XYZ file of N, CA and C in Angstrom:
591
model
N -3.732 8.794 5.868
C -2.692 9.297 4.985
C -2.554 8.375 3.789
N -2.079 8.920 2.712
C -1.624 8.105 1.601
C -0.134 7.978 1.803
N 0.304 6.770 2.148
C 1.680 6.537 2.562
C 2.365 5.614 1.567
N 3.494 6.052 1.021
C 4.213 5.314 -0.010
C 5.456 4.657 0.570
N 5.819 3.489 0.053
C 7.029 2.809 0.500
C 8.263 3.543 -0.038
N 8.179 4.112 -1.241
C 9.267 4.917 -1.808
C 8.794 6.367 -1.794
N 9.480 7.220 -1.065
C 9.042 8.610 -0.928
C 9.229 9.394 -2.224
N 8.453 10.452 -2.369
C 8.595 11.344 -3.527
C 9.998 11.924 -3.580
N 10.548 12.235 -2.428
C 11.906 12.783 -2.371
C 12.909 11.792 -2.957
N 12.753 10.507 -2.627
C 13.668 9.485 -3.150
C 13.493 9.336 -4.664
N 12.241 9.362 -5.143
C 12.001 9.254 -6.581
C 12.654 10.420 -7.321
N 12.554 11.630 -6.762
C 13.186 12.802 -7.390
C 14.709 12.677 -7.374
N 15.255 12.182 -6.273
C 16.702 11.994 -6.181
C 17.178 10.983 -7.227
N 16.463 9.881 -7.357
C 16.817 8.881 -8.370
C 16.734 9.472 -9.767
N 15.743 10.333 -10.001
C 15.600 10.982 -11.314
C 16.797 11.882 -11.610
N 17.278 12.576 -10.589
C 18.441 13.449 -10.777
C 19.703 12.657 -11.077
N 19.794 11.445 -10.543
C 21.010 10.639 -10.669
C 21.105 9.837 -11.967
N 19.994 9.651 -12.668
C 20.024 8.800 -13.852
C 20.426 9.585 -15.096
N 21.090 8.885 -16.004
C 21.439 9.470 -17.300
C 20.403 9.118 -18.363
N 19.469 8.255 -18.018
C 18.437 7.792 -18.954
C 17.251 8.762 -18.913
N 17.013 9.462 -20.011
C 15.949 10.482 -20.063
C 14.570 9.878 -19.841
N 14.312 8.692 -20.394
C 13.005 8.045 -20.211
C 12.789 7.669 -18.747
N 13.828 7.131 -18.132
C 13.742 6.756 -16.724
C 13.520 7.993 -15.853
N 14.215 9.082 -16.175
C 14.057 10.332 -15.426
C 12.609 10.813 -15.494
N 12.037 10.812 -16.686
C 10.640 11.243 -16.852
C 9.690 10.356 -16.067
N 9.907 9.045 -16.126
C 9.056 8.104 -15.399
C 9.107 8.377 -13.893
N 10.308 8.554 -13.349
C 10.459 8.793 -11.918
C 9.840 10.122 -11.496
N 10.034 11.170 -12.288
C 9.445 12.474 -11.960
C 7.923 12.433 -12.058
N 7.411 11.723 -13.068
C 5.954 11.572 -13.192
C 5.385 10.861 -11.967
N 6.091 9.845 -11.485
C 5.600 9.103 -10.329
C 5.698 9.917 -9.050
N 6.680 10.778 -8.944
C 6.764 11.673 -7.787
C 5.575 12.634 -7.800
N 5.219 13.137 -8.963
C 4.058 14.030 -9.080
C 2.759 13.279 -8.798
N 2.660 12.046 -9.283
C 1.472 11.231 -9.023
C 1.298 11.015 -7.525
N 2.403 10.821 -6.813
C 2.334 10.652 -5.361
C 1.673 11.862 -4.712
N 2.059 13.046 -5.128
C 1.474 14.266 -4.570
C -0.010 14.355 -4.913
N -0.357 13.994 -6.131
C -1.758 14.019 -6.557
C -2.596 13.044 -5.726
N -2.072 11.837 -5.507
C -2.806 10.835 -4.744
C -2.977 11.267 -3.291
N -1.985 11.924 -2.726
C -2.126 12.434 -1.354
C -3.249 13.455 -1.286
N -3.363 14.299 -2.312
C -4.435 15.287 -2.365
C -5.798 14.640 -2.483
N -5.897 13.594 -3.300
C -7.164 12.867 -3.431
C -7.572 12.270 -2.106
N -6.626 11.749 -1.353
C -6.911 11.116 -0.075
C -7.515 12.111 0.915
N -6.983 13.329 0.961
C -7.501 14.295 1.914
C -8.927 14.690 1.579
N -9.280 14.698 0.304
C -10.656 14.988 -0.101
C -11.552 13.804 0.227
N -11.090 12.593 -0.011
C -11.895 11.395 0.226
C -12.255 11.241 1.693
N -11.355 11.608 2.600
C -11.641 11.462 4.028
C -12.831 12.300 4.459
N -13.024 13.410 3.808
C -14.154 14.262 4.182
C -15.484 13.621 3.806
N -15.471 12.685 2.878
C -16.703 12.094 2.369
C -16.995 10.688 2.863
N -16.054 10.051 3.569
C -16.267 8.676 4.014
C -15.785 8.504 5.444
N -16.276 7.468 6.070
C -15.776 7.092 7.390
C -14.755 5.988 7.190
N -13.624 6.320 6.630
C -12.504 5.441 6.302
C -12.793 4.532 5.122
N -14.054 4.267 4.768
C -14.375 3.509 3.570
C -14.016 2.043 3.621
N -13.686 1.509 4.774
C -13.271 0.111 4.883
C -14.426 -0.705 5.440
N -14.812 -1.723 4.713
C -15.917 -2.572 5.157
C -15.436 -3.529 6.238
N -16.027 -3.452 7.415
C -15.677 -4.357 8.500
C -16.483 -5.641 8.379
N -15.838 -6.762 8.621
C -16.506 -8.048 8.477
C -16.458 -8.891 9.738
N -15.503 -8.639 10.629
C -15.391 -9.419 11.849
C -14.601 -10.700 11.697
N -14.091 -10.979 10.520
C -13.275 -12.174 10.290
C -12.270 -11.867 9.182
N -11.266 -12.740 9.020
C -10.271 -12.498 7.978
C -10.956 -12.515 6.617
N -10.768 -11.440 5.885
C -11.341 -11.351 4.539
C -10.415 -10.490 3.686
N -9.824 -11.144 2.712
C -8.901 -10.468 1.802
C -9.498 -10.457 0.409
N -9.333 -9.347 -0.271
C -9.730 -9.260 -1.673
C -8.571 -8.647 -2.439
N -8.301 -9.207 -3.603
C -7.233 -8.687 -4.450
C -7.839 -8.344 -5.804
N -7.510 -7.153 -6.259
C -8.000 -6.636 -7.537
C -6.824 -6.438 -8.482
N -7.112 -6.403 -9.779
C -6.099 -6.162 -10.799
C -6.445 -4.848 -11.501
N -5.538 -3.879 -11.424
C -5.752 -2.589 -12.085
C -5.427 -2.661 -13.573
N -4.785 -3.741 -14.000
C -4.448 -3.970 -15.410
C -3.685 -2.793 -16.024
N -2.739 -2.245 -15.247
C -1.896 -1.169 -15.756
C -2.547 0.204 -15.761
N -3.733 0.305 -15.206
C -4.437 1.590 -15.148
C -4.390 2.131 -13.722
N -5.002 3.293 -13.487
C -4.983 3.908 -12.159
C -6.352 3.931 -11.495
N -7.340 3.317 -12.112
C -8.672 3.258 -11.516
C -8.688 2.198 -10.428
N -9.116 2.597 -9.246
C -9.163 1.666 -8.113
C -10.603 1.318 -7.778
N -10.915 0.087 -7.384
C -9.916 -0.919 -7.052
C -9.475 -1.772 -8.244
N -10.191 -1.784 -9.356
C -9.855 -2.639 -10.488
C -10.783 -3.836 -10.529
N -10.360 -4.868 -11.248
C -11.175 -6.079 -11.398
C -10.850 -7.076 -10.283
N -11.891 -7.564 -9.598
C -11.689 -8.555 -8.544
C -11.133 -9.837 -9.159
N -9.985 -10.300 -8.617
C -9.355 -11.512 -9.146
C -9.174 -12.606 -8.105
N -9.266 -12.239 -6.815
C -9.172 -13.275 -5.777
C -9.811 -12.768 -4.498
N -10.670 -13.590 -3.935
C -11.317 -13.274 -2.664
C -10.929 -14.294 -1.617
N -11.356 -14.037 -0.401
C -11.014 -14.913 0.723
C -11.412 -16.354 0.445
N -10.455 -17.246 0.640
C -10.694 -18.676 0.471
C -10.512 -19.192 -0.944
N -10.373 -18.314 -1.921
C -10.186 -18.751 -3.311
C -8.779 -19.324 -3.477
N -8.661 -20.297 -4.361
C -7.371 -20.926 -4.617
C -6.434 -19.961 -5.332
N -5.149 -20.187 -5.115
C -4.132 -19.383 -5.787
C -4.234 -19.573 -7.289
N -4.008 -18.494 -8.017
C -4.009 -18.543 -9.473
C -2.588 -18.498 -10.001
N -2.454 -18.116 -11.247
C -1.135 -18.085 -11.882
C -0.436 -16.738 -11.747
N -1.158 -15.705 -11.329
C -0.570 -14.370 -11.187
C 0.161 -14.285 -9.854
N 1.471 -14.239 -9.913
C 2.299 -14.243 -8.709
C 2.008 -13.033 -7.824
N 1.837 -11.861 -8.417
C 1.578 -10.641 -7.629
C 0.270 -10.766 -6.853
N -0.745 -11.345 -7.473
C -2.034 -11.541 -6.794
C -1.842 -12.444 -5.584
N -1.154 -13.554 -5.785
C -0.940 -14.514 -4.700
C -0.094 -13.914 -3.581
N 0.924 -13.148 -3.934
C 1.775 -12.538 -2.919
C 1.014 -11.482 -2.115
N 0.210 -10.670 -2.788
C -0.583 -9.649 -2.081
C -1.568 -10.320 -1.126
N -2.201 -11.376 -1.586
C -3.168 -12.131 -0.781
C -2.477 -12.745 0.445
N -1.356 -13.422 0.207
C -0.627 -14.083 1.302
C -0.047 -13.069 2.284
N 0.489 -11.964 1.784
C 1.061 -10.941 2.653
C 0.016 -10.280 3.529
N -1.160 -10.012 2.964
C -2.258 -9.448 3.762
C -2.683 -10.461 4.826
N -2.691 -11.737 4.457
C -3.058 -12.785 5.412
C -2.058 -12.907 6.546
N -0.776 -12.844 6.213
C 0.262 -12.930 7.247
C 0.165 -11.743 8.204
N -0.133 -10.566 7.663
C -0.277 -9.379 8.509
C -1.500 -9.507 9.400
N -2.606 -9.937 8.826
C -3.834 -10.139 9.608
C -3.578 -11.147 10.730
N -2.933 -12.272 10.382
C -2.659 -13.314 11.382
C -1.770 -12.791 12.505
N -0.763 -12.002 12.158
C 0.105 -11.411 13.179
C -0.714 -10.524 14.127
N -1.535 -9.668 13.557
C -2.352 -8.780 14.391
C -3.278 -9.589 15.298
N -3.858 -10.649 14.775
C -4.814 -11.475 15.527
C -4.111 -12.284 16.611
N -3.039 -12.970 16.214
C -2.383 -13.896 17.140
C -1.482 -13.204 18.158
N -0.756 -12.179 17.744
C 0.203 -11.535 18.638
C -0.438 -10.386 19.419
N -1.226 -9.568 18.733
C -1.809 -8.390 19.383
C -3.271 -8.575 19.797
N -3.837 -9.735 19.462
C -5.260 -10.008 19.757
C -6.159 -8.911 19.164
N -5.785 -8.456 17.970
C -6.514 -7.391 17.282
C -7.192 -7.971 16.045
N -8.436 -7.610 15.828
C -9.209 -8.097 14.690
C -9.014 -7.156 13.510
N -7.962 -7.407 12.730
C -7.601 -6.634 11.550
C -7.052 -5.267 11.937
N -6.864 -4.410 10.963
C -6.199 -3.132 11.214
C -7.053 -2.158 12.014
N -8.370 -2.303 11.955
C -9.234 -1.371 12.687
C -9.735 -1.950 14.006
N -9.387 -3.195 14.313
C -9.860 -3.851 15.527
C -11.268 -4.388 15.410
N -11.895 -4.195 14.257
C -13.280 -4.621 14.044
C -13.427 -5.551 12.846
N -12.321 -6.061 12.353
C -12.380 -7.007 11.245
C -12.424 -6.375 9.870
N -11.794 -5.232 9.701
C -11.797 -4.568 8.393
C -11.293 -5.510 7.308
N -11.970 -5.480 6.173
C -11.533 -6.247 5.007
C -10.218 -5.650 4.512
N -9.281 -6.500 4.121
C -7.995 -6.053 3.611
C -8.014 -6.153 2.089
N -8.210 -5.009 1.459
C -8.267 -4.929 0.001
C -6.904 -4.554 -0.560
N -6.569 -5.162 -1.688
C -5.308 -4.866 -2.365
C -5.572 -4.762 -3.857
N -4.834 -3.895 -4.508
C -4.851 -3.807 -5.969
C -3.422 -3.989 -6.457
N -3.249 -4.875 -7.422
C -1.936 -5.120 -8.024
C -1.927 -4.589 -9.457
N -0.748 -4.515 -10.034
C -0.555 -4.063 -11.417
C -1.115 -2.659 -11.638
N -0.834 -1.792 -10.664
C -1.267 -0.395 -10.731
C -0.358 0.371 -11.689
N -0.939 1.052 -12.621
C -0.249 1.839 -13.627
C 0.814 0.991 -14.329
N 1.427 1.500 -15.339
C 2.501 0.785 -16.028
C 3.838 1.215 -15.427
N 4.666 0.244 -15.101
C 6.005 0.498 -14.558
C 5.988 1.353 -13.295
N 4.956 1.221 -12.473
C 4.834 2.046 -11.276
C 5.818 1.584 -10.219
N 6.705 2.480 -9.822
C 7.784 2.169 -8.889
C 7.389 2.458 -7.447
N 6.303 1.861 -6.986
C 5.906 2.124 -5.612
C 4.804 1.178 -5.161
N 4.543 1.235 -3.876
C 3.406 0.577 -3.239
C 2.915 1.551 -2.187
N 1.599 1.577 -1.947
C 1.099 2.533 -0.969
C -0.221 2.100 -0.350
N -0.460 2.651 0.832
C -1.730 2.554 1.543
C -2.429 3.875 1.277
N -3.650 3.840 0.729
C -4.320 5.095 0.377
C -5.393 5.502 1.384
N -5.384 4.870 2.547
C -6.381 5.174 3.562
C -7.550 4.211 3.537
N -7.646 3.425 2.452
C -8.722 2.447 2.315
C -8.217 1.080 1.878
N -7.110 1.056 1.162
C -6.619 -0.209 0.626
C -5.152 -0.116 0.277
N -4.562 -1.275 -0.019
C -3.190 -1.370 -0.491
C -3.176 -1.289 -2.008
N -2.125 -0.678 -2.547
C -1.950 -0.560 -3.996
C -0.494 -0.870 -4.309
N -0.280 -1.744 -5.300
C 1.068 -2.183 -5.648
C 1.359 -1.954 -7.118
N 2.514 -1.351 -7.381
C 3.019 -1.269 -8.745
C 3.906 -2.470 -9.024
N 4.210 -2.654 -10.289
C 5.076 -3.766 -10.694
C 6.542 -3.363 -10.783
N 6.815 -2.075 -10.602
C 8.173 -1.593 -10.784
C 8.490 -1.482 -12.262
N 9.625 -0.884 -12.560
C 10.019 -0.697 -13.958
C 10.920 -1.833 -14.443
N 11.206 -2.801 -13.560
C 12.056 -3.924 -13.931
C 13.533 -3.574 -13.954
N 13.827 -2.323 -13.648
C 15.192 -1.840 -13.699
C 15.627 -1.376 -12.299
N 15.041 -0.294 -11.853
C 15.324 0.190 -10.502
C 14.570 -0.613 -9.454
N 13.320 -0.934 -9.759
C 12.465 -1.641 -8.811
C 11.745 -2.782 -9.508
N 11.596 -3.874 -8.760
C 10.797 -5.002 -9.226
C 9.454 -4.908 -8.523
N 8.568 -5.857 -8.742
C 7.257 -5.826 -8.101
C 7.363 -5.701 -6.591
N 6.398 -5.007 -5.999
C 6.442 -4.708 -4.573
C 5.696 -5.729 -3.716
N 5.038 -6.695 -4.322
C 4.292 -7.683 -3.552
C 5.177 -8.808 -3.026
N 6.394 -8.896 -3.515
C 7.285 -9.992 -3.132
C 7.955 -9.806 -1.787
N 7.765 -8.654 -1.158
C 8.423 -8.380 0.123
C 7.368 -8.256 1.218
N 7.310 -9.241 2.103
C 6.313 -9.242 3.180
C 6.461 -8.010 4.064
N 7.688 -7.527 4.253
C 7.865 -6.336 5.088
C 7.255 -5.091 4.456
N 7.259 -5.010 3.128
C 6.606 -3.890 2.438
C 5.098 -3.947 2.673
N 4.531 -5.142 2.516
C 3.084 -5.313 2.703
C 2.691 -4.964 4.139
N 3.396 -5.539 5.105
C 3.065 -5.286 6.514
C 3.314 -3.828 6.886
N 4.388 -3.250 6.371
C 4.678 -1.836 6.632
C 3.512 -0.963 6.187
N 3.066 -1.152 4.951
C 2.003 -0.299 4.416
C 0.665 -0.554 5.115
N 0.347 -1.805 5.407
C -0.900 -2.087 6.130
C -0.864 -1.501 7.543
N 0.334 -1.374 8.116
C 0.442 -0.775 9.443
C 0.071 0.709 9.416
N 0.218 1.360 8.270
C -0.283 2.733 8.172
C -1.795 2.736 8.399
N -2.479 1.700 7.930
C -3.911 1.563 8.204
C -4.178 1.313 9.675
N -3.338 0.515 10.306
C -3.454 0.271 11.744
C -3.292 1.582 12.515
N -2.261 2.358 12.178
C -2.038 3.643 12.846
C -3.214 4.585 12.619
N -3.767 4.546 11.444
C -4.916 5.390 11.103
C -6.083 5.120 12.043
N -6.257 3.855 12.425
C -7.396 3.466 13.254
C -7.082 3.413 14.744
N -5.851 3.057 15.109
C -5.532 2.794 16.511
C -5.171 4.050 17.300
N -4.664 5.062 16.631
C -4.230 6.275 17.311
C -5.340 7.320 17.202
N -5.871 7.776 18.324
C -6.931 8.792 18.258
C -6.467 9.996 17.441
N -7.221 10.319 16.415
C -6.853 11.426 15.531
C -5.808 11.044 14.506
N -5.333 9.805 14.546
C -4.313 9.353 13.607
C -2.972 10.002 13.887
N -1.981 9.627 13.129
C -0.673 10.260 13.207
C -0.529 11.095 11.938
N -0.634 12.407 12.081
C -0.540 13.298 10.927
C 0.747 12.983 10.183
N 0.668 12.853 8.868
C 1.802 12.377 8.080
C 2.743 13.524 7.710
N 3.299 14.178 8.730
C 4.310 15.209 8.534
C 5.067 15.415 9.840
N 6.261 15.955 9.718
C 7.109 16.271 10.865
C 7.274 15.058 11.803
N 7.265 15.305 13.121
C 7.541 14.233 14.086
C 6.488 13.140 14.059
N 5.223 13.506 13.949
C 4.196 12.460 13.931
C 4.312 11.616 12.667
N 4.719 12.224 11.555
C 4.945 11.467 10.326
C 6.116 10.510 10.460
N 7.178 10.978 11.141
C 8.337 10.115 11.378
C 7.957 8.951 12.282
N 7.142 9.223 13.288
C 6.669 8.163 14.179
C 5.799 7.169 13.414
N 4.939 7.674 12.541
C 4.090 6.837 11.698
C 4.960 5.871 10.882
N 6.004 6.406 10.249
C 6.909 5.571 9.443
C 7.677 4.577 10.311
N 8.134 5.019 11.479
C 8.890 4.145 12.359
C 8.046 2.965 12.828
N 6.813 3.237 13.240
C 5.920 2.159 13.673
C 5.709 1.170 12.536
N 5.494 1.690 11.326
C 5.301 0.801 10.168
C 6.535 -0.029 9.886
N 7.728 0.569 10.040
C 8.968 -0.189 9.840
C 9.077 -1.338 10.844
N 8.775 -1.053 12.106
C 8.871 -2.073 13.150
C 7.895 -3.206 12.867
N 6.653 -2.867 12.562
C 5.663 -3.910 12.290
C 6.014 -4.688 11.035
N 6.536 -3.995 10.020
C 6.965 -4.688 8.812
C 8.016 -5.747 9.121
N 8.951 -5.392 9.979
C 10.005 -6.340 10.383
C 9.435 -7.489 11.216
N 8.543 -7.165 12.136
C 7.983 -8.222 13.013
C 7.145 -9.227 12.218
N 6.332 -8.745 11.306
C 5.502 -9.676 10.515
C 6.407 -10.529 9.660
């Protein structure tokens, strides 16, 4: 599934509540983008076997979308590289590491797929993007609009929550379909893991 931390329904509700026309347009555009990305994900699954490169050891990569929507973007930090000056890059890297370590140490699981899947992240997705999501292959983080939402990499529970959608994708036979009761269960499991990490 393409799973977002802020639902399309919430983005539409926020758009209805604001008196700022520019903010309303931004929120409605992002709600529509969410639907588009979910559609892309369903097509991509037919063409790949999850698309995640398994390595057998902790391996994190962080890319910079530079305000665009092309994924994954430019590689800016790989496993073992020193922290740079971009706070979002460092937070995405550290959050993926904390989630990986939790899975390894507490659940004795080798990454989200149990086989050492590489944890890829892209930061600075689109301009003023008010969301973070797991697209079935990697994490994607917006910087927020600086008004309603700030960057999404600063909250470890957001990172762990979204990566847990990847765990559910791999650990549950057939996955948890992202609608109705199974969708609610998918979200609940991600909430619990987000809190535990």
